[in-house]
Amino acid sequence: QLSMSQPSPERVPSPEEQEWAGPEALCPGWLEDEAPDGEVPGDSGDPECATHAYERLQSALCQEGLPPTLDCSAEPRTGFGPLDMTVCILGSPIPFLPVLLEGGTRCPGAMVLCLSPTWASRVPSESSPGAWSLLLSRGVSFKLGGHSALETFVPPRRANYVTGTFAPGDPEGGWVGELARDLDCPTGGSVPLAHRLEDTLVTRWVLAARANLPVPPTLAFVLGARGDLPAEPAVPGVRLVRLQDPQGQQSLVQQE
């Protein structure tokens, strides 16, 4: 704890004042100007998205008995170079909170949570032609004891590893997948991979046909032609029935 017994020329902010004060701390200037089409520059839904994500993070930290995030964005962090470790988590903080907390303990300051597409930018990679580097201008970093801080980085901080919420049904999946596409650093997934992993039929077909692993007996009805599946998958335990129209095929379904 900081001692308050000694006089200080500057007033020490209270924890409530240090805590996030509103959307302006997350997306500075997002209410100032509007684009010609009436949308906020960069991303029209971003301020609300970042605000809700930040509030979810604070709620999760509170439930874990951890201190709230401090707003340190007024004093930009400097001195980060290409060799500094930066593990970037894109999107919702909840699924990756254990990873963020553990990473903050093992490597304080290296775990950076990005809650908004306006907090990061993609630039052509200097080391891998055709690829992109992800630069973070803002993020929530995690340190020892579950402490976290909202920080700005000048110059932007380069990500060495990127993962996030690539779930197709997640409302943040769009911008997360776009930021993580074709990067010059390792990534923990992608939107196409998430699509395949969440498809039970494809997953079982790959396990049975490619890895020769037993799968539960599966009877699958699919509509139309699916290019990601063979016409006649010869897979033990998996039977695929294609329906051109779900109407009027009750007898076929019952027969199968």
mmCIF file with all atom_site columns, C-alpha atoms in Angstrom, residues 34-186:
data_model
loop_
_atom_site.group_PDB
_atom_site.id
_atom_site.type_symbol
_atom_site.label_atom_id
_atom_site.label_alt_id
_atom_site.label_comp_id
_atom_site.label_asym_id
_atom_site.label_entity_id
_atom_site.label_seq_id
_atom_site.pdbx_PDB_ins_code
_atom_site.Cartn_x
_atom_site.Cartn_y
_atom_site.Cartn_z
_atom_site.occupancy
_atom_site.B_iso_or_equiv
_atom_site.pdbx_formal_charge
_atom_site.auth_seq_id
_atom_site.auth_comp_id
_atom_site.auth_asym_id
_atom_site.auth_atom_id
_atom_site.pdbx_PDB_model_num
ATOM 1   C CA . GLU A 1 34  ? -18.619 11.882  -37.350 1.00 0.00 ? 34  GLU A CA 1
ATOM 2   C CA . ALA A 1 35  ? -17.853 10.511  -40.755 1.00 0.00 ? 35  ALA A CA 1
ATOM 3   C CA . PRO A 1 36  ? -19.792 11.871  -43.763 1.00 0.00 ? 36  PRO A CA 1
ATOM 4   C CA . ASP A 1 37  ? -22.093 8.866   -43.715 1.00 0.00 ? 37  ASP A CA 1
ATOM 5   C CA . GLY A 1 38  ? -23.006 9.520   -40.089 1.00 0.00 ? 38  GLY A CA 1
ATOM 6   C CA . GLU A 1 39  ? -20.886 6.733   -38.634 1.00 0.00 ? 39  GLU A CA 1
ATOM 7   C CA . VAL A 1 40  ? -18.169 7.159   -36.056 1.00 0.00 ? 40  VAL A CA 1
ATOM 8   C CA . PRO A 1 41  ? -14.786 7.040   -37.817 1.00 0.00 ? 41  PRO A CA 1
ATOM 9   C CA . GLY A 1 42  ? -13.181 3.629   -37.722 1.00 0.00 ? 42  GLY A CA 1
ATOM 10  C CA . ASP A 1 43  ? -16.085 1.543   -36.465 1.00 0.00 ? 43  ASP A CA 1
ATOM 11  C CA . SER A 1 44  ? -19.590 2.765   -35.702 1.00 0.00 ? 44  SER A CA 1
ATOM 12  C CA . GLY A 1 45  ? -20.314 0.154   -33.035 1.00 0.00 ? 45  GLY A CA 1
ATOM 13  C CA . ASP A 1 46  ? -16.867 0.129   -31.491 1.00 0.00 ? 46  ASP A CA 1
ATOM 14  C CA . PRO A 1 47  ? -17.349 2.492   -28.514 1.00 0.00 ? 47  PRO A CA 1
ATOM 15  C CA . GLU A 1 48  ? -20.322 0.525   -27.229 1.00 0.00 ? 48  GLU A CA 1
ATOM 16  C CA . CYS A 1 49  ? -18.542 -2.765  -27.905 1.00 0.00 ? 49  CYS A CA 1
ATOM 17  C CA . ALA A 1 50  ? -15.418 -1.658  -26.024 1.00 0.00 ? 50  ALA A CA 1
ATOM 18  C CA . THR A 1 51  ? -17.482 -0.256  -23.166 1.00 0.00 ? 51  THR A CA 1
ATOM 19  C CA . HIS A 1 52  ? -19.430 -3.464  -22.646 1.00 0.00 ? 52  HIS A CA 1
ATOM 20  C CA . ALA A 1 53  ? -16.293 -5.596  -22.905 1.00 0.00 ? 53  ALA A CA 1
ATOM 21  C CA . TYR A 1 54  ? -14.532 -3.392  -20.354 1.00 0.00 ? 54  TYR A CA 1
ATOM 22  C CA . GLU A 1 55  ? -17.486 -3.604  -17.983 1.00 0.00 ? 55  GLU A CA 1
ATOM 23  C CA . ARG A 1 56  ? -17.513 -7.401  -18.313 1.00 0.00 ? 56  ARG A CA 1
ATOM 24  C CA . LEU A 1 57  ? -13.822 -7.441  -17.463 1.00 0.00 ? 57  LEU A CA 1
ATOM 25  C CA . GLN A 1 58  ? -14.373 -5.334  -14.343 1.00 0.00 ? 58  GLN A CA 1
ATOM 26  C CA . SER A 1 59  ? -17.252 -7.558  -13.258 1.00 0.00 ? 59  SER A CA 1
ATOM 27  C CA . ALA A 1 60  ? -15.136 -10.695 -13.731 1.00 0.00 ? 60  ALA A CA 1
ATOM 28  C CA . LEU A 1 61  ? -12.231 -9.201  -11.783 1.00 0.00 ? 61  LEU A CA 1
ATOM 29  C CA . CYS A 1 62  ? -14.580 -8.218  -8.966  1.00 0.00 ? 62  CYS A CA 1
ATOM 30  C CA . GLN A 1 63  ? -16.034 -11.730 -8.781  1.00 0.00 ? 63  GLN A CA 1
ATOM 31  C CA . GLU A 1 64  ? -12.516 -13.120 -8.472  1.00 0.00 ? 64  GLU A CA 1
ATOM 32  C CA . GLY A 1 65  ? -11.727 -10.684 -5.668  1.00 0.00 ? 65  GLY A CA 1
ATOM 33  C CA . LEU A 1 66  ? -9.155  -8.848  -7.791  1.00 0.00 ? 66  LEU A CA 1
ATOM 34  C CA . PRO A 1 67  ? -8.557  -5.072  -7.963  1.00 0.00 ? 67  PRO A CA 1
ATOM 35  C CA . PRO A 1 68  ? -10.231 -3.060  -10.740 1.00 0.00 ? 68  PRO A CA 1
ATOM 36  C CA . THR A 1 69  ? -8.304  -1.955  -13.793 1.00 0.00 ? 69  THR A CA 1
ATOM 37  C CA . LEU A 1 70  ? -6.416  1.302   -13.383 1.00 0.00 ? 70  LEU A CA 1
ATOM 38  C CA . ASP A 1 71  ? -6.623  3.908   -16.133 1.00 0.00 ? 71  ASP A CA 1
ATOM 39  C CA . CYS A 1 72  ? -2.990  4.752   -16.927 1.00 0.00 ? 72  CYS A CA 1
ATOM 40  C CA . SER A 1 73  ? -3.690  5.847   -20.504 1.00 0.00 ? 73  SER A CA 1
ATOM 41  C CA . ALA A 1 74  ? -2.863  9.514   -19.839 1.00 0.00 ? 74  ALA A CA 1
ATOM 42  C CA . GLU A 1 75  ? 0.850   8.649   -19.616 1.00 0.00 ? 75  GLU A CA 1
ATOM 43  C CA . PRO A 1 76  ? 1.802   6.616   -22.710 1.00 0.00 ? 76  PRO A CA 1
ATOM 44  C CA . ARG A 1 77  ? 4.135   3.647   -22.277 1.00 0.00 ? 77  ARG A CA 1
ATOM 45  C CA . THR A 1 78  ? 7.294   3.905   -24.380 1.00 0.00 ? 78  THR A CA 1
ATOM 46  C CA . GLY A 1 79  ? 10.422  1.920   -25.090 1.00 0.00 ? 79  GLY A CA 1
ATOM 47  C CA . PHE A 1 80  ? 8.948   -1.262  -26.539 1.00 0.00 ? 80  PHE A CA 1
ATOM 48  C CA . GLY A 1 81  ? 11.053  -2.830  -29.283 1.00 0.00 ? 81  GLY A CA 1
ATOM 49  C CA . PRO A 1 82  ? 10.719  -5.795  -31.669 1.00 0.00 ? 82  PRO A CA 1
ATOM 50  C CA . LEU A 1 83  ? 12.263  -8.180  -29.135 1.00 0.00 ? 83  LEU A CA 1
ATOM 51  C CA . ASP A 1 84  ? 9.880   -7.332  -26.290 1.00 0.00 ? 84  ASP A CA 1
ATOM 52  C CA . MET A 1 85  ? 7.334   -10.093 -25.701 1.00 0.00 ? 85  MET A CA 1
ATOM 53  C CA . THR A 1 86  ? 3.720   -9.087  -26.388 1.00 0.00 ? 86  THR A CA 1
ATOM 54  C CA . VAL A 1 87  ? 0.985   -11.726 -26.231 1.00 0.00 ? 87  VAL A CA 1
ATOM 55  C CA . CYS A 1 88  ? -2.191  -10.126 -27.578 1.00 0.00 ? 88  CYS A CA 1
ATOM 56  C CA . ILE A 1 89  ? -5.693  -11.376 -26.729 1.00 0.00 ? 89  ILE A CA 1
ATOM 57  C CA . LEU A 1 90  ? -8.373  -10.018 -29.072 1.00 0.00 ? 90  LEU A CA 1
ATOM 58  C CA . GLY A 1 91  ? -12.053 -9.684  -28.193 1.00 0.00 ? 91  GLY A CA 1
ATOM 59  C CA . SER A 1 92  ? -13.981 -10.813 -25.132 1.00 0.00 ? 92  SER A CA 1
ATOM 60  C CA . PRO A 1 93  ? -11.915 -10.992 -21.935 1.00 0.00 ? 93  PRO A CA 1
ATOM 61  C CA . ILE A 1 94  ? -14.000 -13.649 -20.183 1.00 0.00 ? 94  ILE A CA 1
ATOM 62  C CA . PRO A 1 95  ? -12.844 -16.842 -21.984 1.00 0.00 ? 95  PRO A CA 1
ATOM 63  C CA . PHE A 1 96  ? -9.179  -15.860 -21.609 1.00 0.00 ? 96  PHE A CA 1
ATOM 64  C CA . LEU A 1 97  ? -9.228  -14.382 -18.102 1.00 0.00 ? 97  LEU A CA 1
ATOM 65  C CA . PRO A 1 98  ? -7.344  -17.348 -16.528 1.00 0.00 ? 98  PRO A CA 1
ATOM 66  C CA . VAL A 1 99  ? -4.721  -17.079 -19.279 1.00 0.00 ? 99  VAL A CA 1
ATOM 67  C CA . LEU A 1 100 ? -4.385  -13.331 -18.773 1.00 0.00 ? 100 LEU A CA 1
ATOM 68  C CA . LEU A 1 101 ? -4.012  -13.684 -15.007 1.00 0.00 ? 101 LEU A CA 1
ATOM 69  C CA . GLU A 1 102 ? -1.503  -16.529 -15.215 1.00 0.00 ? 102 GLU A CA 1
ATOM 70  C CA . GLY A 1 103 ? 0.451   -14.743 -17.936 1.00 0.00 ? 103 GLY A CA 1
ATOM 71  C CA . GLY A 1 104 ? 0.535   -11.601 -15.833 1.00 0.00 ? 104 GLY A CA 1
ATOM 72  C CA . THR A 1 105 ? 2.042   -13.624 -12.999 1.00 0.00 ? 105 THR A CA 1
ATOM 73  C CA . ARG A 1 106 ? 4.666   -15.443 -15.058 1.00 0.00 ? 106 ARG A CA 1
ATOM 74  C CA . CYS A 1 107 ? 5.588   -12.560 -17.362 1.00 0.00 ? 107 CYS A CA 1
ATOM 75  C CA . PRO A 1 108 ? 4.235   -9.262  -15.952 1.00 0.00 ? 108 PRO A CA 1
ATOM 76  C CA . GLY A 1 109 ? 3.180   -6.770  -18.602 1.00 0.00 ? 109 GLY A CA 1
ATOM 77  C CA . ALA A 1 110 ? 3.522   -9.156  -21.538 1.00 0.00 ? 110 ALA A CA 1
ATOM 78  C CA . MET A 1 111 ? -0.182  -10.100 -21.692 1.00 0.00 ? 111 MET A CA 1
ATOM 79  C CA . VAL A 1 112 ? -2.185  -7.363  -23.447 1.00 0.00 ? 112 VAL A CA 1
ATOM 80  C CA . LEU A 1 113 ? -5.950  -7.494  -23.924 1.00 0.00 ? 113 LEU A CA 1
ATOM 81  C CA . CYS A 1 114 ? -7.354  -5.652  -26.964 1.00 0.00 ? 114 CYS A CA 1
ATOM 82  C CA . LEU A 1 115 ? -11.066 -4.847  -26.626 1.00 0.00 ? 115 LEU A CA 1
ATOM 83  C CA . SER A 1 116 ? -11.583 -2.776  -29.768 1.00 0.00 ? 116 SER A CA 1
ATOM 84  C CA . PRO A 1 117 ? -10.484 -2.777  -33.424 1.00 0.00 ? 117 PRO A CA 1
ATOM 85  C CA . THR A 1 118 ? -9.492  0.872   -33.003 1.00 0.00 ? 118 THR A CA 1
ATOM 86  C CA . TRP A 1 119 ? -6.874  -0.152  -30.451 1.00 0.00 ? 119 TRP A CA 1
ATOM 87  C CA . ALA A 1 120 ? -4.800  -1.985  -33.085 1.00 0.00 ? 120 ALA A CA 1
ATOM 88  C CA . SER A 1 121 ? -3.637  -1.540  -36.654 1.00 0.00 ? 121 SER A CA 1
ATOM 89  C CA . ARG A 1 122 ? -2.249  -3.773  -39.382 1.00 0.00 ? 122 ARG A CA 1
ATOM 90  C CA . VAL A 1 123 ? 0.862   -2.728  -41.303 1.00 0.00 ? 123 VAL A CA 1
ATOM 91  C CA . PRO A 1 124 ? 2.787   -4.612  -44.010 1.00 0.00 ? 124 PRO A CA 1
ATOM 92  C CA . SER A 1 125 ? 5.332   -6.941  -42.460 1.00 0.00 ? 125 SER A CA 1
ATOM 93  C CA . GLU A 1 126 ? 8.987   -6.017  -42.809 1.00 0.00 ? 126 GLU A CA 1
ATOM 94  C CA . SER A 1 127 ? 10.140  -9.626  -42.345 1.00 0.00 ? 127 SER A CA 1
ATOM 95  C CA . SER A 1 128 ? 7.483   -11.641 -44.229 1.00 0.00 ? 128 SER A CA 1
ATOM 96  C CA . PRO A 1 129 ? 6.422   -10.295 -47.642 1.00 0.00 ? 129 PRO A CA 1
ATOM 97  C CA . GLY A 1 130 ? 2.668   -10.574 -48.132 1.00 0.00 ? 130 GLY A CA 1
ATOM 98  C CA . ALA A 1 131 ? 1.989   -10.823 -44.387 1.00 0.00 ? 131 ALA A CA 1
ATOM 99  C CA . TRP A 1 132 ? 1.004   -8.193  -41.844 1.00 0.00 ? 132 TRP A CA 1
ATOM 100 C CA . SER A 1 133 ? 2.220   -7.047  -38.443 1.00 0.00 ? 133 SER A CA 1
ATOM 101 C CA . LEU A 1 134 ? -0.264  -6.224  -35.700 1.00 0.00 ? 134 LEU A CA 1
ATOM 102 C CA . LEU A 1 135 ? 0.541   -3.034  -33.782 1.00 0.00 ? 135 LEU A CA 1
ATOM 103 C CA . LEU A 1 136 ? -1.222  -2.163  -30.517 1.00 0.00 ? 136 LEU A CA 1
ATOM 104 C CA . SER A 1 137 ? -1.765  1.481   -29.657 1.00 0.00 ? 137 SER A CA 1
ATOM 105 C CA . ARG A 1 138 ? -3.881  0.666   -26.580 1.00 0.00 ? 138 ARG A CA 1
ATOM 106 C CA . GLY A 1 139 ? -4.595  -2.311  -24.388 1.00 0.00 ? 139 GLY A CA 1
ATOM 107 C CA . VAL A 1 140 ? -5.192  -3.709  -20.914 1.00 0.00 ? 140 VAL A CA 1
ATOM 108 C CA . SER A 1 141 ? -1.980  -5.224  -19.552 1.00 0.00 ? 141 SER A CA 1
ATOM 109 C CA . PHE A 1 142 ? -1.838  -7.707  -16.673 1.00 0.00 ? 142 PHE A CA 1
ATOM 110 C CA . LYS A 1 143 ? 0.708   -7.853  -13.872 1.00 0.00 ? 143 LYS A CA 1
ATOM 111 C CA . LEU A 1 144 ? 1.430   -9.688  -10.614 1.00 0.00 ? 144 LEU A CA 1
ATOM 112 C CA . GLY A 1 145 ? -1.390  -10.246 -8.157  1.00 0.00 ? 145 GLY A CA 1
ATOM 113 C CA . GLY A 1 146 ? -4.138  -9.884  -10.754 1.00 0.00 ? 146 GLY A CA 1
ATOM 114 C CA . HIS A 1 147 ? -3.448  -6.173  -11.217 1.00 0.00 ? 147 HIS A CA 1
ATOM 115 C CA . SER A 1 148 ? -4.338  -4.716  -14.620 1.00 0.00 ? 148 SER A CA 1
ATOM 116 C CA . ALA A 1 149 ? -3.963  -1.343  -16.282 1.00 0.00 ? 149 ALA A CA 1
ATOM 117 C CA . LEU A 1 150 ? -5.459  0.397   -19.316 1.00 0.00 ? 150 LEU A CA 1
ATOM 118 C CA . GLU A 1 151 ? -2.433  1.725   -21.213 1.00 0.00 ? 151 GLU A CA 1
ATOM 119 C CA . THR A 1 152 ? -1.507  3.477   -24.433 1.00 0.00 ? 152 THR A CA 1
ATOM 120 C CA . PHE A 1 153 ? 1.679   2.623   -26.315 1.00 0.00 ? 153 PHE A CA 1
ATOM 121 C CA . VAL A 1 154 ? 3.806   5.187   -28.157 1.00 0.00 ? 154 VAL A CA 1
ATOM 122 C CA . PRO A 1 155 ? 5.043   4.061   -30.588 1.00 0.00 ? 155 PRO A CA 1
ATOM 123 C CA . PRO A 1 156 ? 2.537   1.217   -31.048 1.00 0.00 ? 156 PRO A CA 1
ATOM 124 C CA . ARG A 1 157 ? 3.561   -2.102  -29.560 1.00 0.00 ? 157 ARG A CA 1
ATOM 125 C CA . ARG A 1 158 ? 4.128   -5.023  -31.959 1.00 0.00 ? 158 ARG A CA 1
ATOM 126 C CA . ALA A 1 159 ? 2.352   -8.301  -31.143 1.00 0.00 ? 159 ALA A CA 1
ATOM 127 C CA . ASN A 1 160 ? 4.494   -11.462 -31.043 1.00 0.00 ? 160 ASN A CA 1
ATOM 128 C CA . TYR A 1 161 ? 1.592   -13.870 -30.572 1.00 0.00 ? 161 TYR A CA 1
ATOM 129 C CA . VAL A 1 162 ? -2.120  -13.337 -31.207 1.00 0.00 ? 162 VAL A CA 1
ATOM 130 C CA . THR A 1 163 ? -5.230  -15.239 -30.216 1.00 0.00 ? 163 THR A CA 1
ATOM 131 C CA . GLY A 1 164 ? -8.801  -14.346 -29.332 1.00 0.00 ? 164 GLY A CA 1
ATOM 132 C CA . THR A 1 165 ? -12.500 -15.117 -29.648 1.00 0.00 ? 165 THR A CA 1
ATOM 133 C CA . PHE A 1 166 ? -12.768 -16.531 -33.161 1.00 0.00 ? 166 PHE A CA 1
ATOM 134 C CA . ALA A 1 167 ? -16.160 -18.140 -32.518 1.00 0.00 ? 167 ALA A CA 1
ATOM 135 C CA . PRO A 1 168 ? -18.402 -17.626 -35.598 1.00 0.00 ? 168 PRO A CA 1
ATOM 136 C CA . GLY A 1 169 ? -21.427 -16.767 -33.451 1.00 0.00 ? 169 GLY A CA 1
ATOM 137 C CA . ASP A 1 170 ? -19.598 -14.237 -31.314 1.00 0.00 ? 170 ASP A CA 1
ATOM 138 C CA . PRO A 1 171 ? -20.495 -10.621 -32.218 1.00 0.00 ? 171 PRO A CA 1
ATOM 139 C CA . GLU A 1 172 ? -16.801 -9.724  -31.912 1.00 0.00 ? 172 GLU A CA 1
ATOM 140 C CA . GLY A 1 173 ? -15.707 -12.569 -34.184 1.00 0.00 ? 173 GLY A CA 1
ATOM 141 C CA . GLY A 1 174 ? -15.777 -10.336 -37.277 1.00 0.00 ? 174 GLY A CA 1
ATOM 142 C CA . TRP A 1 175 ? -13.171 -7.769  -36.301 1.00 0.00 ? 175 TRP A CA 1
ATOM 143 C CA . VAL A 1 176 ? -11.124 -10.294 -34.320 1.00 0.00 ? 176 VAL A CA 1
ATOM 144 C CA . GLY A 1 177 ? -10.797 -12.568 -37.332 1.00 0.00 ? 177 GLY A CA 1
ATOM 145 C CA . GLU A 1 178 ? -9.931  -9.658  -39.601 1.00 0.00 ? 178 GLU A CA 1
ATOM 146 C CA . LEU A 1 179 ? -7.184  -8.333  -37.323 1.00 0.00 ? 179 LEU A CA 1
ATOM 147 C CA . ALA A 1 180 ? -5.667  -11.807 -36.940 1.00 0.00 ? 180 ALA A CA 1
ATOM 148 C CA . ARG A 1 181 ? -5.718  -12.647 -40.653 1.00 0.00 ? 181 ARG A CA 1
ATOM 149 C CA . ASP A 1 182 ? -2.372  -13.292 -42.436 1.00 0.00 ? 182 ASP A CA 1
ATOM 150 C CA . LEU A 1 183 ? -0.148  -12.096 -39.613 1.00 0.00 ? 183 LEU A CA 1
ATOM 151 C CA . ASP A 1 184 ? 3.629   -12.557 -39.499 1.00 0.00 ? 184 ASP A CA 1
ATOM 152 C CA . CYS A 1 185 ? 3.448   -13.967 -35.947 1.00 0.00 ? 185 CYS A CA 1
ATOM 153 C CA . PRO A 1 186 ? 1.911   -17.199 -34.600 1.00 0.00 ? 186 PRO A CA 1
#
